[in-house]
Amino acid sequence: MLRDLFDRNRAWSEQRQADDSGYFSRLAAQQAPEFFWIGCSDSRVPANVVAGLDPGEVFVHRNVANVVHSADMNLLSALEFAVEALAVREIIVCGHYGCGGVKAATEDMPHGLADHWLEPIRRLARAYAVDLAMCASDEARRDKLSELNVIEGVRRISETPILQKAWRCGTNLRVHGLIYGLRDGRLTALDCSIGPGHFLNEGVYGSAKERPWL
Ligand code: CO
C-alpha cells in the first residue's frame, strides 16, 4: 500500500510539472495563502479538495470534530502564524454533518481520551438542550450540534488574544463558520461571521481606548 502511495505521488508530481513547469519552484520559494482553515480530521473532508484550492492556497489545522480549545497550543501556534506571518485574509472554521466526533460526544459510553477532547461539545449540547430536543431525529440533533460547534469555534477564535490584537492593529481579517455536507459535497455558510471591531468586554469593562495593552 505504501508503494502505491509513492507511485501516485510520482504520477501527480510529474503531471503538475508537465502542466506548469514553474509550479514547484514558485511554491518552494514562498506560500501566500488567503485562507486559514480549521476543520475536522475526517478523511472525507480535506480542506484543499472540498474548497477546490491548490497547494499553497490554504493553511490548514485539523483535529477531531474541529474543536477550538482556548488553550490548544497546536491550534494557537498555527493561528498566530497564519495571522501574523502569512497575513491570511479569511479564517474558516468548518464542521461537517455526520461527524463521528460530534456523535461520540452525544453517546453515553466511554471513548477514552476523546471524551476529554470532546468536552466542549458535551457542554454545548447541555447549553442548547432545549433547541436540540426540538430536532426531529437523532441524526438531525447531531447535525444541529455540529453547526453549534462551528459557531462556538468562530466565537472562540475571535476571542483569542491573537485575533483581538490583529483587529486592534487594524487588520481586515474575518472569521467564518461553514458546514460541509458529506451527502452532497456542498459547503454552507452558517451566517456567524465575525470581523474587525469585535472586541471582548466592549461595553462591559470600558471602551477600547482605556485598554491600550491589547
Ligand atoms: Co468529523
Short mmCIF file of C-alpha atoms and ligand atoms in Angstrom, two decimals:
data_model
loop_
_atom_site.label_atom_id
_atom_site.label_comp_id
_atom_site.label_asym_id
_atom_site.label_seq_id
_atom_site.Cartn_x
_atom_site.Cartn_y
_atom_site.Cartn_z
CA MET A 1 0.00 0.00 0.00
CA LEU A 2 2.85 2.38 0.77
CA ARG A 3 4.38 1.56 -2.60
CA ASP A 4 1.10 2.52 -4.22
CA LEU A 5 1.26 5.85 -2.38
CA PHE A 6 4.73 6.59 -3.82
CA ASP A 7 3.55 5.65 -7.29
CA ARG A 8 0.60 8.04 -7.01
CA ASN A 9 2.88 10.78 -5.70
CA ARG A 10 5.29 10.38 -8.60
CA ALA A 11 2.47 10.46 -11.13
CA TRP A 12 0.98 13.57 -9.50
CA SER A 13 4.27 15.49 -9.36
CA GLU A 14 5.11 14.61 -12.96
CA GLN A 15 1.68 15.73 -14.13
CA ARG A 16 1.96 19.00 -12.21
CA GLN A 17 5.40 19.63 -13.65
CA ALA A 18 4.09 18.89 -17.14
CA ASP A 19 1.12 21.25 -16.71
CA ASP A 20 3.18 24.09 -15.25
CA SER A 21 6.97 23.85 -15.28
CA GLY A 22 7.42 26.64 -12.71
CA TYR A 23 4.84 25.25 -10.29
CA PHE A 24 7.11 23.64 -7.68
CA SER A 25 9.87 26.25 -7.80
CA ARG A 26 7.27 29.00 -7.22
CA LEU A 27 5.68 27.21 -4.26
CA ALA A 28 9.07 26.30 -2.79
CA ALA A 29 10.02 29.98 -2.72
CA GLN A 30 7.06 31.09 -0.61
CA GLN A 31 3.50 30.36 0.48
CA ALA A 32 0.94 33.14 0.46
CA PRO A 33 -2.42 31.55 1.31
CA GLU A 34 -5.50 33.76 1.71
CA PHE A 35 -7.25 31.26 3.96
CA PHE A 36 -6.65 29.57 7.29
CA TRP A 37 -8.86 26.50 7.62
CA ILE A 38 -9.77 24.85 10.91
CA GLY A 39 -11.55 21.61 10.14
CA CYS A 40 -12.25 18.05 11.23
CA SER A 41 -9.62 15.31 10.81
CA ASP A 42 -12.24 13.21 8.98
CA SER A 43 -10.63 11.79 5.83
CA ARG A 44 -13.72 12.76 3.82
CA VAL A 45 -13.29 16.49 4.43
CA PRO A 46 -9.86 17.52 3.12
CA ALA A 47 -9.71 21.33 3.03
CA ASN A 48 -7.99 21.76 -0.33
CA VAL A 49 -10.19 19.27 -2.12
CA VAL A 50 -13.64 20.33 -0.88
CA ALA A 51 -12.80 24.03 -1.27
CA GLY A 52 -11.30 23.47 -4.70
CA LEU A 53 -7.99 25.05 -3.67
CA ASP A 54 -4.48 24.21 -4.87
CA PRO A 55 -1.45 23.58 -2.66
CA GLY A 56 -0.27 26.95 -1.34
CA GLU A 57 -3.77 28.44 -1.21
CA VAL A 58 -4.95 27.37 2.24
CA PHE A 59 -3.13 26.97 5.57
CA VAL A 60 -4.73 24.10 7.47
CA HIS A 61 -5.27 22.90 11.02
CA ARG A 62 -7.44 19.85 11.58
CA ASN A 63 -8.45 17.96 14.70
CA VAL A 64 -11.18 15.56 15.78
CA ALA A 65 -14.54 17.35 15.41
CA ASN A 66 -12.86 20.72 14.64
CA VAL A 67 -12.95 21.73 18.30
CA VAL A 68 -11.49 25.12 19.21
CA HIS A 69 -9.98 24.72 22.67
CA SER A 70 -8.86 28.10 24.01
CA ALA A 71 -5.57 26.65 25.30
CA ASP A 72 -4.72 24.28 22.43
CA MET A 73 -1.12 25.23 21.71
CA ASN A 74 -1.17 23.37 18.41
CA LEU A 75 -4.13 25.37 17.09
CA LEU A 76 -2.98 28.65 18.65
CA SER A 77 0.52 28.31 17.17
CA ALA A 78 -0.93 27.68 13.72
CA LEU A 79 -3.41 30.54 14.17
CA GLU A 80 -0.72 33.01 15.23
CA PHE A 81 1.50 32.02 12.32
CA ALA A 82 -1.41 32.29 9.88
CA VAL A 83 -2.42 35.73 11.14
CA GLU A 84 0.94 37.34 11.84
CA ALA A 85 3.37 35.70 9.40
CA LEU A 86 1.17 34.63 6.49
CA ALA A 87 -1.32 37.50 6.89
CA VAL A 88 -4.27 35.38 5.78
CA ARG A 89 -7.46 37.35 4.99
CA GLU A 90 -10.12 34.80 5.93
CA ILE A 91 -10.26 32.25 8.75
CA ILE A 92 -12.70 29.41 8.25
CA VAL A 93 -13.98 27.06 10.93
CA CYS A 94 -15.52 24.19 9.01
CA GLY A 95 -17.54 21.39 10.53
CA HIS A 96 -19.41 18.66 8.72
CA TYR A 97 -22.66 16.77 9.01
CA GLY A 98 -22.30 13.15 10.04
CA CYS A 99 -19.26 13.97 12.21
CA GLY A 100 -18.11 10.94 14.21
CA GLY A 101 -16.55 13.17 16.88
CA VAL A 102 -19.81 15.00 17.44
CA LYS A 103 -21.64 11.67 17.56
CA ALA A 104 -19.17 10.37 20.16
CA ALA A 105 -19.85 13.47 22.27
CA THR A 106 -23.55 12.59 22.33
CA GLU A 107 -23.06 8.96 23.34
CA ASP A 108 -23.33 7.78 26.89
CA MET A 109 -20.34 5.46 26.75
CA PRO A 110 -16.58 5.90 27.28
CA HIS A 111 -14.34 6.82 24.32
CA GLY A 112 -11.02 7.19 26.12
CA LEU A 113 -9.06 10.39 25.52
CA ALA A 114 -11.65 11.58 23.03
CA ASP A 115 -14.02 12.25 25.92
CA HIS A 116 -11.59 14.88 27.24
CA TRP A 117 -11.13 16.35 23.80
CA LEU A 118 -14.87 16.47 23.07
CA GLU A 119 -15.87 18.03 26.39
CA PRO A 120 -16.71 21.44 24.81
CA ILE A 121 -19.24 19.72 22.55
CA ARG A 122 -20.87 17.98 25.51
CA ARG A 123 -21.13 21.38 27.21
CA LEU A 124 -22.72 22.86 24.10
CA ALA A 125 -25.24 20.02 23.99
CA ARG A 126 -26.22 20.78 27.59
CA ALA A 127 -26.40 24.53 26.96
CA TYR A 128 -28.64 24.09 23.91
CA ALA A 129 -30.62 21.10 25.22
CA VAL A 130 -33.98 22.81 24.59
CA ASP A 131 -33.14 23.64 20.95
CA LEU A 132 -31.70 20.21 20.29
CA ALA A 133 -34.75 18.50 21.77
CA MET A 134 -36.86 20.12 19.04
CA CYS A 135 -34.97 18.30 16.29
CA ALA A 136 -36.92 15.55 14.56
CA SER A 137 -34.34 12.77 14.85
CA ASP A 138 -31.06 11.83 16.49
CA GLU A 139 -29.29 12.50 13.20
CA ALA A 140 -30.85 15.96 12.92
CA ARG A 141 -29.89 16.62 16.54
CA ARG A 142 -26.26 15.69 15.89
CA ASP A 143 -26.16 17.78 12.73
CA LYS A 144 -27.54 20.76 14.65
CA LEU A 145 -24.88 20.16 17.29
CA SER A 146 -22.24 20.13 14.54
CA GLU A 147 -23.45 23.58 13.46
CA LEU A 148 -23.42 24.86 17.05
CA ASN A 149 -19.87 23.55 17.44
CA VAL A 150 -18.75 25.56 14.40
CA ILE A 151 -20.45 28.73 15.63
CA GLU A 152 -18.82 28.28 19.05
CA GLY A 153 -15.47 27.77 17.31
CA VAL A 154 -15.86 31.03 15.39
CA ARG A 155 -16.58 32.86 18.65
CA ARG A 156 -13.65 31.28 20.44
CA ILE A 157 -11.22 32.08 17.63
CA SER A 158 -12.48 35.68 17.67
CA GLU A 159 -11.90 35.89 21.39
CA THR A 160 -8.26 34.80 21.28
CA PRO A 161 -5.69 37.49 22.07
CA ILE A 162 -4.31 36.77 18.58
CA LEU A 163 -7.47 37.99 16.82
CA GLN A 164 -8.09 40.74 19.34
CA LYS A 165 -4.60 42.09 18.72
CA ALA A 166 -4.95 41.81 14.94
CA TRP A 167 -8.22 43.77 14.95
CA ARG A 168 -6.77 46.32 17.37
CA CYS A 169 -3.95 46.85 14.86
CA GLY A 170 -6.48 47.47 12.08
CA THR A 171 -6.09 44.18 10.25
CA ASN A 172 -9.01 43.42 7.95
CA LEU A 173 -9.50 39.80 8.93
CA ARG A 174 -12.73 37.85 9.15
CA VAL A 175 -13.69 34.57 10.81
CA HIS A 176 -16.38 32.45 9.16
CA GLY A 177 -18.29 29.32 10.07
CA LEU A 178 -19.05 26.74 7.39
CA ILE A 179 -20.54 23.28 7.39
CA TYR A 180 -19.85 20.57 4.84
CA GLY A 181 -22.38 18.01 3.68
CA LEU A 182 -20.95 14.53 3.18
CA ARG A 183 -24.01 13.57 1.13
CA ASP A 184 -23.78 16.36 -1.46
CA GLY A 185 -20.22 17.70 -1.12
CA ARG A 186 -21.51 21.23 -0.57
CA LEU A 187 -20.23 23.89 1.82
CA THR A 188 -22.84 26.09 3.51
CA ALA A 189 -22.20 29.33 5.39
CA LEU A 190 -23.69 29.42 8.89
CA ASP A 191 -24.08 33.21 8.96
CA CYS A 192 -21.94 33.65 12.04
CA SER A 193 -19.01 35.60 10.58
CA ILE A 194 -17.10 37.90 12.88
CA GLY A 195 -14.84 40.70 11.66
CA PRO A 196 -12.98 43.87 12.66
CA GLY A 197 -14.47 45.76 15.59
CA HIS A 198 -15.44 42.67 17.56
CA PHE A 199 -13.73 43.39 20.84
CA LEU A 200 -14.04 41.49 24.07
CA ASN A 201 -15.61 43.27 27.01
CA GLU A 202 -16.70 46.18 24.84
CA GLY A 203 -19.35 48.00 26.82
CA VAL A 204 -18.73 45.78 29.81
CA TYR A 205 -15.34 46.86 31.11
CA GLY A 206 -14.91 50.21 29.38
CA SER A 207 -14.02 51.33 25.90
CA ALA A 208 -11.13 50.25 23.69
CA LYS A 209 -9.19 53.44 24.39
CA GLU A 210 -8.97 52.53 28.05
CA ARG A 211 -7.30 49.21 27.20
CA PRO A 212 -4.18 50.19 25.27
CA TRP A 213 -2.40 46.99 26.27
CA LEU A 214 -4.45 44.95 23.82
CO CO B 1 -15.78 14.96 11.93
#
